[in-house]
Amino acid sequence: MSEESFTAATPDNSVFVRVAVAGHTLGVQIEPAAMKQSAADIARRIMACNDVAYLRGQLVIRAELEGRSIPVDDMPTELDLADAERKLAEL
């Protein structure tokens, strides 16, 4: 597995998350502007960013597996990523 990572940020750039291609979260950055939000809203922002970054990594793995003719039926798809990106954009 490569050391590649994926990032996602809220539309206002107040929360950033970086996820390894393997799926684990490498870091979360919360800017001062986010601190004006409730704890629940900050958590939603972190989770939405994490979902997008995670799915980007999963699609890289999926493409690698597909290239080797390994079944990927149970893996996330572009539609899953698009849905997560839409949810993030709506924050």
Short mmCIF file of N, CA and C in Angstrom, two decimals:
data_model
loop_
_atom_site.label_atom_id
_atom_site.label_comp_id
_atom_site.label_asym_id
_atom_site.label_seq_id
_atom_site.Cartn_x
_atom_site.Cartn_y
_atom_site.Cartn_z
N MET A 1 0.86 -1.17 0.00
CA MET A 1 0.00 0.00 0.00
C MET A 1 0.90 1.24 0.00
N SER A 2 0.55 2.18 -0.79
CA SER A 2 1.37 3.39 -0.89
C SER A 2 1.18 4.29 0.33
N GLU A 3 2.01 5.30 0.42
CA GLU A 3 1.91 6.27 1.51
C GLU A 3 1.05 7.46 1.10
N GLU A 4 0.32 7.30 0.02
CA GLU A 4 -0.53 8.37 -0.48
C GLU A 4 -1.60 8.72 0.55
N SER A 5 -1.98 9.99 0.58
CA SER A 5 -3.05 10.41 1.48
C SER A 5 -3.99 11.34 0.74
N PHE A 6 -5.15 11.55 1.31
CA PHE A 6 -6.20 12.35 0.70
C PHE A 6 -6.74 13.33 1.72
N THR A 7 -7.05 14.52 1.26
CA THR A 7 -7.57 15.55 2.16
C THR A 7 -8.94 16.00 1.70
N ALA A 8 -9.65 16.56 2.65
CA ALA A 8 -10.93 17.19 2.37
C ALA A 8 -11.09 18.33 3.36
N ALA A 9 -11.81 19.35 2.93
CA ALA A 9 -12.05 20.53 3.78
C ALA A 9 -13.49 20.97 3.63
N THR A 10 -13.97 21.63 4.66
CA THR A 10 -15.30 22.20 4.59
C THR A 10 -15.29 23.35 3.59
N PRO A 11 -16.46 23.71 3.07
CA PRO A 11 -16.52 24.80 2.09
C PRO A 11 -15.92 26.11 2.59
N ASP A 12 -16.00 26.36 3.88
CA ASP A 12 -15.44 27.60 4.43
C ASP A 12 -13.99 27.44 4.88
N ASN A 13 -13.41 26.26 4.60
CA ASN A 13 -12.01 25.96 4.98
C ASN A 13 -11.74 26.09 6.47
N SER A 14 -12.74 25.77 7.27
CA SER A 14 -12.54 25.86 8.72
C SER A 14 -12.15 24.51 9.33
N VAL A 15 -12.38 23.42 8.59
CA VAL A 15 -12.00 22.09 9.06
C VAL A 15 -11.34 21.35 7.90
N PHE A 16 -10.20 20.73 8.20
CA PHE A 16 -9.46 19.92 7.22
C PHE A 16 -9.20 18.55 7.83
N VAL A 17 -9.29 17.52 6.99
CA VAL A 17 -8.98 16.16 7.44
C VAL A 17 -8.09 15.51 6.39
N ARG A 18 -7.10 14.75 6.86
CA ARG A 18 -6.22 13.99 5.96
C ARG A 18 -6.31 12.52 6.35
N VAL A 19 -6.54 11.68 5.31
CA VAL A 19 -6.73 10.25 5.51
C VAL A 19 -5.74 9.49 4.63
N ALA A 20 -5.15 8.43 5.17
CA ALA A 20 -4.25 7.58 4.40
C ALA A 20 -5.05 6.76 3.40
N VAL A 21 -4.39 6.36 2.33
CA VAL A 21 -5.07 5.53 1.33
C VAL A 21 -5.59 4.24 1.97
N ALA A 22 -4.93 3.77 3.02
CA ALA A 22 -5.38 2.57 3.73
C ALA A 22 -6.66 2.81 4.53
N GLY A 23 -7.01 4.08 4.77
CA GLY A 23 -8.28 4.39 5.41
C GLY A 23 -8.20 5.02 6.79
N HIS A 24 -7.04 5.02 7.40
CA HIS A 24 -6.97 5.61 8.75
C HIS A 24 -6.75 7.12 8.67
N THR A 25 -7.31 7.82 9.64
CA THR A 25 -7.19 9.27 9.70
C THR A 25 -5.80 9.65 10.17
N LEU A 26 -5.16 10.51 9.40
CA LEU A 26 -3.81 10.97 9.72
C LEU A 26 -3.80 12.28 10.49
N GLY A 27 -4.83 13.10 10.27
CA GLY A 27 -4.86 14.37 10.96
C GLY A 27 -6.15 15.13 10.76
N VAL A 28 -6.44 15.96 11.74
CA VAL A 28 -7.60 16.85 11.70
C VAL A 28 -7.11 18.23 12.09
N GLN A 29 -7.48 19.22 11.30
CA GLN A 29 -7.12 20.61 11.62
C GLN A 29 -8.40 21.41 11.73
N ILE A 30 -8.55 22.09 12.85
CA ILE A 30 -9.73 22.92 13.10
C ILE A 30 -9.26 24.36 13.22
N GLU A 31 -9.72 25.18 12.31
CA GLU A 31 -9.36 26.60 12.30
C GLU A 31 -10.20 27.37 13.33
N PRO A 32 -9.74 28.53 13.76
CA PRO A 32 -10.48 29.32 14.75
C PRO A 32 -11.93 29.61 14.33
N ALA A 33 -12.19 29.79 13.06
CA ALA A 33 -13.56 30.07 12.61
C ALA A 33 -14.52 28.94 12.97
N ALA A 34 -14.03 27.71 12.98
CA ALA A 34 -14.89 26.57 13.31
C ALA A 34 -15.28 26.57 14.79
N MET A 35 -14.47 27.18 15.61
CA MET A 35 -14.72 27.17 17.05
C MET A 35 -15.96 27.96 17.45
N LYS A 36 -16.53 28.70 16.50
CA LYS A 36 -17.77 29.42 16.76
C LYS A 36 -18.97 28.50 16.66
N GLN A 37 -18.76 27.29 16.13
CA GLN A 37 -19.84 26.31 15.94
C GLN A 37 -20.02 25.48 17.21
N SER A 38 -21.16 24.81 17.29
CA SER A 38 -21.38 23.90 18.41
C SER A 38 -20.48 22.69 18.26
N ALA A 39 -20.29 21.97 19.36
CA ALA A 39 -19.46 20.77 19.32
C ALA A 39 -20.04 19.75 18.33
N ALA A 40 -21.35 19.63 18.30
CA ALA A 40 -21.99 18.69 17.37
C ALA A 40 -21.74 19.10 15.92
N ASP A 41 -21.77 20.39 15.64
CA ASP A 41 -21.53 20.86 14.27
C ASP A 41 -20.08 20.63 13.87
N ILE A 42 -19.16 20.87 14.78
CA ILE A 42 -17.75 20.61 14.48
C ILE A 42 -17.56 19.12 14.20
N ALA A 43 -18.18 18.28 15.00
CA ALA A 43 -18.07 16.83 14.78
C ALA A 43 -18.64 16.44 13.42
N ARG A 44 -19.78 17.02 13.04
CA ARG A 44 -20.37 16.74 11.71
C ARG A 44 -19.41 17.15 10.60
N ARG A 45 -18.77 18.28 10.77
CA ARG A 45 -17.82 18.77 9.77
C ARG A 45 -16.62 17.83 9.65
N ILE A 46 -16.11 17.40 10.79
CA ILE A 46 -14.98 16.47 10.78
C ILE A 46 -15.38 15.17 10.10
N MET A 47 -16.53 14.63 10.45
CA MET A 47 -16.97 13.36 9.86
C MET A 47 -17.22 13.48 8.36
N ALA A 48 -17.80 14.59 7.93
CA ALA A 48 -18.06 14.78 6.50
C ALA A 48 -16.76 14.87 5.73
N CYS A 49 -15.79 15.60 6.27
CA CYS A 49 -14.47 15.68 5.62
C CYS A 49 -13.81 14.31 5.60
N ASN A 50 -13.89 13.60 6.71
CA ASN A 50 -13.27 12.29 6.79
C ASN A 50 -13.90 11.33 5.78
N ASP A 51 -15.21 11.38 5.65
CA ASP A 51 -15.89 10.52 4.67
C ASP A 51 -15.38 10.76 3.26
N VAL A 52 -15.27 12.02 2.87
CA VAL A 52 -14.82 12.35 1.51
C VAL A 52 -13.39 11.89 1.30
N ALA A 53 -12.51 12.21 2.23
CA ALA A 53 -11.11 11.83 2.08
C ALA A 53 -10.96 10.31 2.06
N TYR A 54 -11.68 9.62 2.93
CA TYR A 54 -11.65 8.16 2.98
C TYR A 54 -12.11 7.56 1.65
N LEU A 55 -13.22 8.05 1.13
CA LEU A 55 -13.75 7.50 -0.11
C LEU A 55 -12.82 7.76 -1.29
N ARG A 56 -12.14 8.87 -1.30
CA ARG A 56 -11.16 9.13 -2.36
C ARG A 56 -10.08 8.04 -2.34
N GLY A 57 -9.62 7.69 -1.16
CA GLY A 57 -8.63 6.62 -1.04
C GLY A 57 -9.19 5.27 -1.45
N GLN A 58 -10.42 5.01 -1.07
CA GLN A 58 -11.03 3.73 -1.43
C GLN A 58 -11.18 3.58 -2.95
N LEU A 59 -11.45 4.68 -3.63
CA LEU A 59 -11.57 4.62 -5.08
C LEU A 59 -10.23 4.35 -5.75
N VAL A 60 -9.15 4.81 -5.14
CA VAL A 60 -7.82 4.49 -5.66
C VAL A 60 -7.56 2.99 -5.51
N ILE A 61 -7.89 2.45 -4.34
CA ILE A 61 -7.72 1.01 -4.12
C ILE A 61 -8.60 0.23 -5.08
N ARG A 62 -9.84 0.67 -5.26
CA ARG A 62 -10.76 -0.01 -6.17
C ARG A 62 -10.18 -0.06 -7.58
N ALA A 63 -9.64 1.05 -8.05
CA ALA A 63 -9.08 1.09 -9.40
C ALA A 63 -7.90 0.14 -9.53
N GLU A 64 -7.07 0.08 -8.50
CA GLU A 64 -5.93 -0.84 -8.52
C GLU A 64 -6.40 -2.29 -8.60
N LEU A 65 -7.41 -2.61 -7.80
CA LEU A 65 -7.94 -3.97 -7.81
C LEU A 65 -8.61 -4.32 -9.13
N GLU A 66 -9.39 -3.38 -9.64
CA GLU A 66 -10.04 -3.61 -10.94
C GLU A 66 -9.00 -3.85 -12.03
N GLY A 67 -7.89 -3.13 -11.96
CA GLY A 67 -6.82 -3.30 -12.93
C GLY A 67 -6.19 -4.68 -12.89
N ARG A 68 -6.35 -5.37 -11.76
CA ARG A 68 -5.83 -6.73 -11.61
C ARG A 68 -6.95 -7.76 -11.71
N SER A 69 -8.13 -7.32 -12.15
CA SER A 69 -9.31 -8.19 -12.31
C SER A 69 -9.75 -8.85 -11.01
N ILE A 70 -9.59 -8.13 -9.91
CA ILE A 70 -10.05 -8.60 -8.61
C ILE A 70 -11.44 -8.01 -8.35
N PRO A 71 -12.41 -8.84 -7.94
CA PRO A 71 -13.78 -8.33 -7.71
C PRO A 71 -13.80 -7.20 -6.68
N VAL A 72 -14.58 -6.18 -6.99
CA VAL A 72 -14.69 -5.01 -6.11
C VAL A 72 -16.15 -4.66 -5.82
N ASP A 73 -17.02 -5.63 -5.95
CA ASP A 73 -18.46 -5.38 -5.81
C ASP A 73 -18.85 -4.75 -4.48
N ASP A 74 -18.12 -5.04 -3.41
CA ASP A 74 -18.49 -4.53 -2.09
C ASP A 74 -17.74 -3.25 -1.71
N MET A 75 -17.01 -2.67 -2.65
CA MET A 75 -16.25 -1.46 -2.36
C MET A 75 -17.05 -0.21 -2.74
N PRO A 76 -16.72 0.93 -2.13
CA PRO A 76 -17.38 2.19 -2.49
C PRO A 76 -17.19 2.52 -3.97
N THR A 77 -18.15 3.30 -4.48
CA THR A 77 -18.15 3.68 -5.90
C THR A 77 -18.04 5.19 -6.04
N GLU A 78 -17.94 5.65 -7.27
CA GLU A 78 -17.94 7.09 -7.57
C GLU A 78 -19.23 7.73 -7.06
N LEU A 79 -20.33 7.00 -7.11
CA LEU A 79 -21.60 7.54 -6.60
C LEU A 79 -21.54 7.79 -5.10
N ASP A 80 -20.89 6.89 -4.39
CA ASP A 80 -20.72 7.07 -2.94
C ASP A 80 -19.91 8.33 -2.65
N LEU A 81 -18.84 8.52 -3.42
CA LEU A 81 -18.01 9.71 -3.24
C LEU A 81 -18.81 10.96 -3.58
N ALA A 82 -19.56 10.93 -4.67
CA ALA A 82 -20.35 12.09 -5.07
C ALA A 82 -21.36 12.46 -3.99
N ASP A 83 -21.97 11.45 -3.38
CA ASP A 83 -22.93 11.70 -2.30
C ASP A 83 -22.24 12.33 -1.09
N ALA A 84 -21.08 11.82 -0.73
CA ALA A 84 -20.33 12.38 0.40
C ALA A 84 -19.88 13.82 0.10
N GLU A 85 -19.44 14.06 -1.13
CA GLU A 85 -19.03 15.42 -1.51
C GLU A 85 -20.21 16.37 -1.48
N ARG A 86 -21.37 15.92 -1.88
CA ARG A 86 -22.58 16.75 -1.83
C ARG A 86 -22.91 17.11 -0.38
N LYS A 87 -22.85 16.13 0.50
CA LYS A 87 -23.13 16.39 1.92
C LYS A 87 -22.13 17.38 2.51
N LEU A 88 -20.88 17.23 2.14
CA LEU A 88 -19.85 18.15 2.62
C LEU A 88 -20.11 19.56 2.10
N ALA A 89 -20.47 19.67 0.85
CA ALA A 89 -20.72 20.98 0.24
C ALA A 89 -21.92 21.69 0.86
N GLU A 90 -22.83 20.92 1.41
CA GLU A 90 -24.05 21.50 2.02
C GLU A 90 -23.83 22.00 3.45
N LEU A 91 -22.67 21.75 4.01
CA LEU A 91 -22.41 22.22 5.39
C LEU A 91 -22.29 23.73 5.44
#
